[in-house]
PDB file of C-alpha atoms in Angstrom:
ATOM      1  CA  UNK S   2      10.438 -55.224  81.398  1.00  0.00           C
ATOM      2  CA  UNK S   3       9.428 -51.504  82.506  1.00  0.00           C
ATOM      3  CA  UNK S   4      10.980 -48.773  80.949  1.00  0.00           C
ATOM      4  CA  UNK S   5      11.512 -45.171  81.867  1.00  0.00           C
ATOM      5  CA  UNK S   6      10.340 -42.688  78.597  1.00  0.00           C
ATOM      6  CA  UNK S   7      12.712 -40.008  77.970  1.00  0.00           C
ATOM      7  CA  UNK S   8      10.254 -37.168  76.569  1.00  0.00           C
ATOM      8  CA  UNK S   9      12.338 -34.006  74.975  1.00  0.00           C
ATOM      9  CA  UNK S  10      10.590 -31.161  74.861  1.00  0.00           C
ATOM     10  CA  UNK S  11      11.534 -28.150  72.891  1.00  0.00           C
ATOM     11  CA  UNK S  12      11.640 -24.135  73.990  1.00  0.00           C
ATOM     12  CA  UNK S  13       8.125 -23.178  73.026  1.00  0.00           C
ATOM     13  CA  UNK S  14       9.420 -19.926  71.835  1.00  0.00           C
ATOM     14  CA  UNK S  15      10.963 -22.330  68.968  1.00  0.00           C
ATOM     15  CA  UNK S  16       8.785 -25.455  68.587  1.00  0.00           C
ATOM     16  CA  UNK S  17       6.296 -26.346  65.643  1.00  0.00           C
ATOM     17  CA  UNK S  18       7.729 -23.481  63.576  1.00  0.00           C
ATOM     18  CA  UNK S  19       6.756 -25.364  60.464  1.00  0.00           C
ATOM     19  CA  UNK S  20       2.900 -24.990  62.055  1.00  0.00           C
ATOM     20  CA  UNK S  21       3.154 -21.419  62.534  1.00  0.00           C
ATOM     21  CA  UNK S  22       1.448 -19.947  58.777  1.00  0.00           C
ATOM     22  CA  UNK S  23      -1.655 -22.210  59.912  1.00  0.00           C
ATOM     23  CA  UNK S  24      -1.951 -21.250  63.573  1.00  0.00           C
ATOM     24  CA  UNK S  25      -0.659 -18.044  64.044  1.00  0.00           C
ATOM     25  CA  UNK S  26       0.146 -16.659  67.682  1.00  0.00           C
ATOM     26  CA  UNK S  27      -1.608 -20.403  68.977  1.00  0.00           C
ATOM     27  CA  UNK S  28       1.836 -22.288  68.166  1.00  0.00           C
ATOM     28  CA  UNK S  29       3.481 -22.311  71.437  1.00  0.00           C
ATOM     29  CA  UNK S  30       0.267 -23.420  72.977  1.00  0.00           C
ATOM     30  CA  UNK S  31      -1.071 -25.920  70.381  1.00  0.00           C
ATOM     31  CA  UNK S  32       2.861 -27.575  70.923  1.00  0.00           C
ATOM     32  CA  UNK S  33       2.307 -27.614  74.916  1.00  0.00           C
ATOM     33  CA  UNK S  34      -0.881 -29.338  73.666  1.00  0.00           C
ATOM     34  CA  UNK S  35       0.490 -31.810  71.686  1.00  0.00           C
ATOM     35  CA  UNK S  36       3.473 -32.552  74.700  1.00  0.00           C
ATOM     36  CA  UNK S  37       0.771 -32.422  77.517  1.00  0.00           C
ATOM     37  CA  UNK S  38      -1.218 -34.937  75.464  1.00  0.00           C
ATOM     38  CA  UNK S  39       1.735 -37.247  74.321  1.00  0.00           C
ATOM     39  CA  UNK S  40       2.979 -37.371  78.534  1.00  0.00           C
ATOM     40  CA  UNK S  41      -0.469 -37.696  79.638  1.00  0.00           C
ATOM     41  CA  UNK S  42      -1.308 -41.240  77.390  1.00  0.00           C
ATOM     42  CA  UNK S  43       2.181 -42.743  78.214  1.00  0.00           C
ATOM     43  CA  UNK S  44       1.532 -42.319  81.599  1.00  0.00           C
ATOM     44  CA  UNK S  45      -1.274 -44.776  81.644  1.00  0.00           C
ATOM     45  CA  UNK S  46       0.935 -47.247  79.433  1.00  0.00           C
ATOM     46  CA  UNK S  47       1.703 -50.120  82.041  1.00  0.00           C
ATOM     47  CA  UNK S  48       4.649 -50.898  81.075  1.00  0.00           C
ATOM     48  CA  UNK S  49       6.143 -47.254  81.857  1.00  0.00           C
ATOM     49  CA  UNK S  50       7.530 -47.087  85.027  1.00  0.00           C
ATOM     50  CA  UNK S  51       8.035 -42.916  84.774  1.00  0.00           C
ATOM     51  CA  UNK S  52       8.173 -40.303  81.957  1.00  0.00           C
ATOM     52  CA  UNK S  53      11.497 -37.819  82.049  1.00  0.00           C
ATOM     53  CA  UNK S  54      10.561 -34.789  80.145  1.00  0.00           C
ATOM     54  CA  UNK S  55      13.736 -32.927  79.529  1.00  0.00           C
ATOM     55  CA  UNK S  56      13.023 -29.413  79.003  1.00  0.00           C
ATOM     56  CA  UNK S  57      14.357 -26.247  79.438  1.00  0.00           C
ATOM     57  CA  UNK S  58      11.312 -24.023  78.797  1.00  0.00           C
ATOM     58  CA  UNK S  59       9.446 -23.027  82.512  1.00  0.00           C
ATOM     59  CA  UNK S  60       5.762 -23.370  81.075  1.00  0.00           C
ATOM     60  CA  UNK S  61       6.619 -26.560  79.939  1.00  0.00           C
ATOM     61  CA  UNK S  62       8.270 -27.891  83.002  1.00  0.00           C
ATOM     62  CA  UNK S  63       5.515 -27.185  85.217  1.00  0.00           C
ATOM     63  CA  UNK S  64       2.527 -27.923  83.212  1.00  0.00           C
ATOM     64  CA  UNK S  65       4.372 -31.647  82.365  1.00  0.00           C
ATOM     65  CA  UNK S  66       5.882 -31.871  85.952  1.00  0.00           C
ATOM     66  CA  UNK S  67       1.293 -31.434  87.052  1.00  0.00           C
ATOM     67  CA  UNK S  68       0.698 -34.048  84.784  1.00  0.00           C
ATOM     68  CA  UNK S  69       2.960 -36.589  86.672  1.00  0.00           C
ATOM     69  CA  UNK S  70       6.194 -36.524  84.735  1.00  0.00           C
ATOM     70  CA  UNK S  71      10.103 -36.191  86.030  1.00  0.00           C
ATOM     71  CA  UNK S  72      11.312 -32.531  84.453  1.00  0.00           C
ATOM     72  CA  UNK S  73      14.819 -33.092  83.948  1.00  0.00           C
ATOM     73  CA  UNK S  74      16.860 -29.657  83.440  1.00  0.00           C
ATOM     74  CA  UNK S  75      20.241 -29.145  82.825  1.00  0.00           C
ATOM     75  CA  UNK S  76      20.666 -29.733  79.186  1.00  0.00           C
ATOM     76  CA  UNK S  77      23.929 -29.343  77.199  1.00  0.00           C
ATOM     77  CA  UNK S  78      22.450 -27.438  74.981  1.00  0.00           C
ATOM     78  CA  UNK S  79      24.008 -29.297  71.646  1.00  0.00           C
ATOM     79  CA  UNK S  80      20.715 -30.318  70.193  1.00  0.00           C
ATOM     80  CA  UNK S  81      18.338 -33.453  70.726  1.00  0.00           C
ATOM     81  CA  UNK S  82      20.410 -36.201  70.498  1.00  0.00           C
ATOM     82  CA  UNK S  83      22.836 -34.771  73.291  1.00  0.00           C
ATOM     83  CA  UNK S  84      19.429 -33.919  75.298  1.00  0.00           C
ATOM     84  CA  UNK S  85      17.536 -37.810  75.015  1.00  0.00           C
ATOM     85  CA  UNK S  86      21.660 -38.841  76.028  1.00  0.00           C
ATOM     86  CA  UNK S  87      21.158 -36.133  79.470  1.00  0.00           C
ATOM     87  CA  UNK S  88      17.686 -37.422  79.689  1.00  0.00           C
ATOM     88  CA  UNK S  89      18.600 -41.128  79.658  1.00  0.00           C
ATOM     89  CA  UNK S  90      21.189 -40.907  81.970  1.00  0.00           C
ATOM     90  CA  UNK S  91      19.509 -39.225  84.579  1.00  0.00           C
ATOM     91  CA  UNK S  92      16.823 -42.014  84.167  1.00  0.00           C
ATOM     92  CA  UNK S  93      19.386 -44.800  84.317  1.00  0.00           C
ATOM     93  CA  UNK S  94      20.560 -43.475  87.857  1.00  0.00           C
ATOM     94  CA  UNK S  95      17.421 -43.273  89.145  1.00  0.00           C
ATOM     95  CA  UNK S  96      15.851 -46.268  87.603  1.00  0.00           C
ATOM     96  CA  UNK S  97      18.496 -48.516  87.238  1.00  0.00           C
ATOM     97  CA  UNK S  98      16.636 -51.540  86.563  1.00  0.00           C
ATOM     98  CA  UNK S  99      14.175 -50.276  83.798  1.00  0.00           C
ATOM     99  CA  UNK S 100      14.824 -50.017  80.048  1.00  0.00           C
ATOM    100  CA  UNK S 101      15.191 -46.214  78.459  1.00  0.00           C
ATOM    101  CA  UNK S 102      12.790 -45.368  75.581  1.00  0.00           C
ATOM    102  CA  UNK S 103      13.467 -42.104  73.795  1.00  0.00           C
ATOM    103  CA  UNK S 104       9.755 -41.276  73.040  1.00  0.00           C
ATOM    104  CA  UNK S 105       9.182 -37.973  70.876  1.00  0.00           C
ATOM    105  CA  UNK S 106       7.146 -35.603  72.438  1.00  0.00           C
ATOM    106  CA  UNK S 107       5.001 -34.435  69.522  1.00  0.00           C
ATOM    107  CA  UNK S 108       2.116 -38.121  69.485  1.00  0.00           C
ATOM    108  CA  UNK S 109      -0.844 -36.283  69.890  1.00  0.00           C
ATOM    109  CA  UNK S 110      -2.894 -39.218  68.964  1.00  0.00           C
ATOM    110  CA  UNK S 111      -0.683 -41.150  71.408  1.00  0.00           C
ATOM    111  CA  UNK S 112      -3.136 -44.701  72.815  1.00  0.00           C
ATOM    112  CA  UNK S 113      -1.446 -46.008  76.074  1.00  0.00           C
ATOM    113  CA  UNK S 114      -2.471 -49.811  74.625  1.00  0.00           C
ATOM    114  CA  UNK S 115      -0.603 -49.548  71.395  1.00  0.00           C
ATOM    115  CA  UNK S 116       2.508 -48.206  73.253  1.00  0.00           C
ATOM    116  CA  UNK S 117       2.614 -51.160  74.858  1.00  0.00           C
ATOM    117  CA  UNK S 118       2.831 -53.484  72.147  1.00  0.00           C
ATOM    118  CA  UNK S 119       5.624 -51.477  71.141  1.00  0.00           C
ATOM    119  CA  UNK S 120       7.397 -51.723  74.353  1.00  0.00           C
ATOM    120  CA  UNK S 121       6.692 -55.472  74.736  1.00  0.00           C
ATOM    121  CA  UNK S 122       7.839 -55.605  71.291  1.00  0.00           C
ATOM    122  CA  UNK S 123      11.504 -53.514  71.884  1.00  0.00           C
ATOM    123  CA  UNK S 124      11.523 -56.036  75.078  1.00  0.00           C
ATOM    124  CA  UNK S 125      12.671 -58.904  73.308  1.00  0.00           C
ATOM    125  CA  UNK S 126      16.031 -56.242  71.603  1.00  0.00           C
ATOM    126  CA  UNK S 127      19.114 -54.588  73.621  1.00  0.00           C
ATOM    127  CA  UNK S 128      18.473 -51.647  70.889  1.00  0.00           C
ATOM    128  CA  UNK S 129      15.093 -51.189  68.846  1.00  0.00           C
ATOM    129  CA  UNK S 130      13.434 -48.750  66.933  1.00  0.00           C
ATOM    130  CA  UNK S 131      10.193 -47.419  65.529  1.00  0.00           C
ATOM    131  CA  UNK S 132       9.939 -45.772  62.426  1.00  0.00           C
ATOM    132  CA  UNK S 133       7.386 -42.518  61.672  1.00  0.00           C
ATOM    133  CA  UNK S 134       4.863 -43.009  59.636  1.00  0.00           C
ATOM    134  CA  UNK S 135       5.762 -41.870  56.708  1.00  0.00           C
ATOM    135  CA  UNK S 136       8.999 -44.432  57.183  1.00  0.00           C
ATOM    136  CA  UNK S 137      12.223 -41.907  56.997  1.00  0.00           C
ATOM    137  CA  UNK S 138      11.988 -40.632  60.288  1.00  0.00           C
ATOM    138  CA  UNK S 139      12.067 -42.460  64.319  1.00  0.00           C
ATOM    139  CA  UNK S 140       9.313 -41.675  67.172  1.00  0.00           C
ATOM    140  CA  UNK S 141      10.728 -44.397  69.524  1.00  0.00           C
ATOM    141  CA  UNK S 142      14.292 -45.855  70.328  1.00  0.00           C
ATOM    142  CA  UNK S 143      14.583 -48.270  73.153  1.00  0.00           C
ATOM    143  CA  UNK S 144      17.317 -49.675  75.152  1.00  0.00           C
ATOM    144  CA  UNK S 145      17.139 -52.475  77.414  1.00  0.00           C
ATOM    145  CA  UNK S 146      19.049 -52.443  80.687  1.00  0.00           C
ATOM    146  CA  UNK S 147      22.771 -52.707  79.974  1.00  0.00           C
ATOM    147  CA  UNK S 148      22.771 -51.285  76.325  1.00  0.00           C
ATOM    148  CA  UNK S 149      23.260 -47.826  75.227  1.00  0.00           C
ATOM    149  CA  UNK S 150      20.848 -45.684  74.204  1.00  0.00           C
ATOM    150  CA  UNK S 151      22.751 -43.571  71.605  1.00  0.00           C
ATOM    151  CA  UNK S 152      20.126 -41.844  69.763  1.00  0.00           C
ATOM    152  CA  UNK S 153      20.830 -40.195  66.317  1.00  0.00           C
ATOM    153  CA  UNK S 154      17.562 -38.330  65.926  1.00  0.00           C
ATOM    154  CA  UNK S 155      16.153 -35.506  63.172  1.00  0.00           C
ATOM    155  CA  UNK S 156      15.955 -35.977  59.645  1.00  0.00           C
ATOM    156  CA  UNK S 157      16.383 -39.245  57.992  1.00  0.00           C
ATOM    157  CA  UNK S 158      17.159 -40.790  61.129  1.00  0.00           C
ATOM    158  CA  UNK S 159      15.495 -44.378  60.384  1.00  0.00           C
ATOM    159  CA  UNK S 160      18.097 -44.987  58.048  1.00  0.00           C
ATOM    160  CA  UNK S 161      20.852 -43.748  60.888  1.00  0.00           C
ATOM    161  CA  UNK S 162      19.151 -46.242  63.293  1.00  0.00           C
ATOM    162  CA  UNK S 163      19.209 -48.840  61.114  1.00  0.00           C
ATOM    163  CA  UNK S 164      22.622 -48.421  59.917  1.00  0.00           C
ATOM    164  CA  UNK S 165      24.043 -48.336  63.564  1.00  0.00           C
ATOM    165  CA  UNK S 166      22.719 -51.908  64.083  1.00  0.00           C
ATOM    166  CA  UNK S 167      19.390 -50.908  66.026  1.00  0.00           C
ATOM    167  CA  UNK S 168      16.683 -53.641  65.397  1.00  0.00           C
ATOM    168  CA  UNK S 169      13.646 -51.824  63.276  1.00  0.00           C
ATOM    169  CA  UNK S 170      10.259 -52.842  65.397  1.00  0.00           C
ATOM    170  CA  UNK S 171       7.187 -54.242  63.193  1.00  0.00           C
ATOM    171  CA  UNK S 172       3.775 -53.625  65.330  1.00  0.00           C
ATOM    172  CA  UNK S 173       0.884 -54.151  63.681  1.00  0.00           C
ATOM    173  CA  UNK S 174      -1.687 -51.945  65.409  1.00  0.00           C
ATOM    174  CA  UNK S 175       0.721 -48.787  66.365  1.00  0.00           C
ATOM    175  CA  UNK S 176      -0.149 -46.449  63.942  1.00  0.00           C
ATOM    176  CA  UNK S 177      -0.683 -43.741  67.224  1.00  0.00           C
ATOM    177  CA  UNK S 178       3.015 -44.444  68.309  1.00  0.00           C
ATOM    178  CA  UNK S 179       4.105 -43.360  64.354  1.00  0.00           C
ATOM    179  CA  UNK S 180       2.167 -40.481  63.612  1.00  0.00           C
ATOM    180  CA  UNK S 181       4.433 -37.464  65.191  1.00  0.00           C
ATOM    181  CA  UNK S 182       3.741 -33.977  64.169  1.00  0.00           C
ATOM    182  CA  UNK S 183       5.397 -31.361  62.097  1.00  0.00           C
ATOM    183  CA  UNK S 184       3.280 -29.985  59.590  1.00  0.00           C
ATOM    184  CA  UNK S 185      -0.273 -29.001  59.311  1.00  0.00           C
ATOM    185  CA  UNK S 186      -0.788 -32.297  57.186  1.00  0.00           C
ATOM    186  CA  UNK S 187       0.919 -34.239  60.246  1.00  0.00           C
ATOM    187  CA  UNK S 188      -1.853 -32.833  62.278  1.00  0.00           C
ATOM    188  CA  UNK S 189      -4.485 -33.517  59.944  1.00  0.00           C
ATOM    189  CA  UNK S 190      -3.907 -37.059  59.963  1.00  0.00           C
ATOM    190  CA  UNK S 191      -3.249 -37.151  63.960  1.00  0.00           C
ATOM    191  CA  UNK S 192      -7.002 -35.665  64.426  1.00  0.00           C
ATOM    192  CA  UNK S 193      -8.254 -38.376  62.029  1.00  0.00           C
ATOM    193  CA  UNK S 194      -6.784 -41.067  64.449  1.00  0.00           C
ATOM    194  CA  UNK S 195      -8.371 -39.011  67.086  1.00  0.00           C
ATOM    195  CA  UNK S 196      -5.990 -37.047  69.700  1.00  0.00           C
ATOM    196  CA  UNK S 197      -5.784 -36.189  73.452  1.00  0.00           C
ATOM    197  CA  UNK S 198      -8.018 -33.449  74.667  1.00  0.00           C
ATOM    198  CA  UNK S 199      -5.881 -30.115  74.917  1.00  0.00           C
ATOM    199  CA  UNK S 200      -4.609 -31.073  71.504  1.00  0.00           C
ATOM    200  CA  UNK S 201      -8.240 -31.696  70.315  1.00  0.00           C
ATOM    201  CA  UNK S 202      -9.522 -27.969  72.398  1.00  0.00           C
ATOM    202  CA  UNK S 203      -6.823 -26.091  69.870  1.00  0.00           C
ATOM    203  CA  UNK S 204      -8.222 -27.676  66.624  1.00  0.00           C
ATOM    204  CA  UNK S 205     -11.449 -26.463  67.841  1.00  0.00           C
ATOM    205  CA  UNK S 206      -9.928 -23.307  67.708  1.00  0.00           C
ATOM    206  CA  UNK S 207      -7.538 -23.370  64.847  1.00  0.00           C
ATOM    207  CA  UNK S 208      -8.961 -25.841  62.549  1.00  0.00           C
ATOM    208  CA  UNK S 209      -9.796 -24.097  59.994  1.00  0.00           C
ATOM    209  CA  UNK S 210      -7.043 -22.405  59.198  1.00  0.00           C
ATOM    210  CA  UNK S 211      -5.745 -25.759  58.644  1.00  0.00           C
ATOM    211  CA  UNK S 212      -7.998 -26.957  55.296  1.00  0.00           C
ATOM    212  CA  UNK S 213      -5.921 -27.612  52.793  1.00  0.00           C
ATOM    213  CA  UNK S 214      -6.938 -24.649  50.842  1.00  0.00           C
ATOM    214  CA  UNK S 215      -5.433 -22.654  53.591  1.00  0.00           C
ATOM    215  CA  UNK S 216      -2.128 -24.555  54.017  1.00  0.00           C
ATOM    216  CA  UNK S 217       1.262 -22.982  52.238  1.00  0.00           C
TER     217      UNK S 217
END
């Protein structure tokens, strides 16, 4: 099975506001980084047949649509969930006979090989589901051809997935495809598994404001 990745990507004027004490007036760039890094890896994952990166921000848009990925506009402007929904069906029309993979758009560590074993894994599921790394949270839903997507991201939304019958996926080897990015811990541990290049050029520049001492 191929799938078509449904990428949201928030406003930069309001994205990684929990990372803005540590990195200052870099925060809309390092989370362009982090997007532009996340699109970039699953774009060499062979099983992805096309990455949909629904945003409404312009600097996004055209700095993802460079990179090779479908900017879908047009959202309804009701949150995430309603967004990977706009996303998804957009993909389905144009893609009809590929899977949809809700993919969250903040992976800078993101390894086109270990996305793969999760997609090969979510091939053999109409609905499946990848847990964060710290377990509470999702970084990947998938739906195969012919079953919804109906995403119920933010927050505790493993236990949301779980509870609406979606199959939890166990990858050995996928710890890139479970370590998204919030806080300045988040991206400590992301630059330990070793992340793309833009995202890697900012913690050049903002690193150390990011030591632990200096973390609120």
């Amino acid at each position: 099975m191929r799938w078509s990745l449904i990428v949201p990507v928030k406003h930069l004027s309001r994205a990684k506001s929990r990372l803005a004490p540590a990195v200052g007036d870099r925060r809309e760039d390092l989370a362009l980084a982090i997007a532009c890094d996340t699109v970039s890896a699953a774009l060499l994952c062979p099983g992805v047949s096309a990455v949909f990166a629904v945003t409404e921000d312009p600097r996004a848009g055209a700095e993802l649509a460079e990179l090779g990925a479908v900017v879908v506009g047009g959202e309804p402007g009701t949150g995430l969930n309603p967004a990977l929904a706009h996303g998804a069906a957009v993909a389905r029309r144009r893609l009809p006979g590929s899977g949809v993979c809700a993919l969250s758009a903040d992976l800078p560590a993101l390894r086109p090989e270990e996305l793969e074993r999760v997609l090969a894994a979510a091939a053999g599921h109409g609905r499946s589901f990848l847990p964060d790394a710290p377990g509470v949270g999702t970084t990947l839903l998938a739906a195969a051809p012919g079953h919804p997507l109906a995403p119920a991201f933010e927050g505790a939304s493993r236990a949301r997935h779980l509870s609406g019958g979606t199959r939890e996926l166990v990858v050995p080897g996928a710890a890139s495809v479970r370590r998204d990015v919030d806080t300045p811990e988040d991206l400590r541990a992301a630059v330990a598994l070793g992340v793309g290049p833009r995202t890697r050029e900012l913690w050049e520049l903002v690193g150390g404001g990011l030591c632990p001492q200096n973390t609120p």
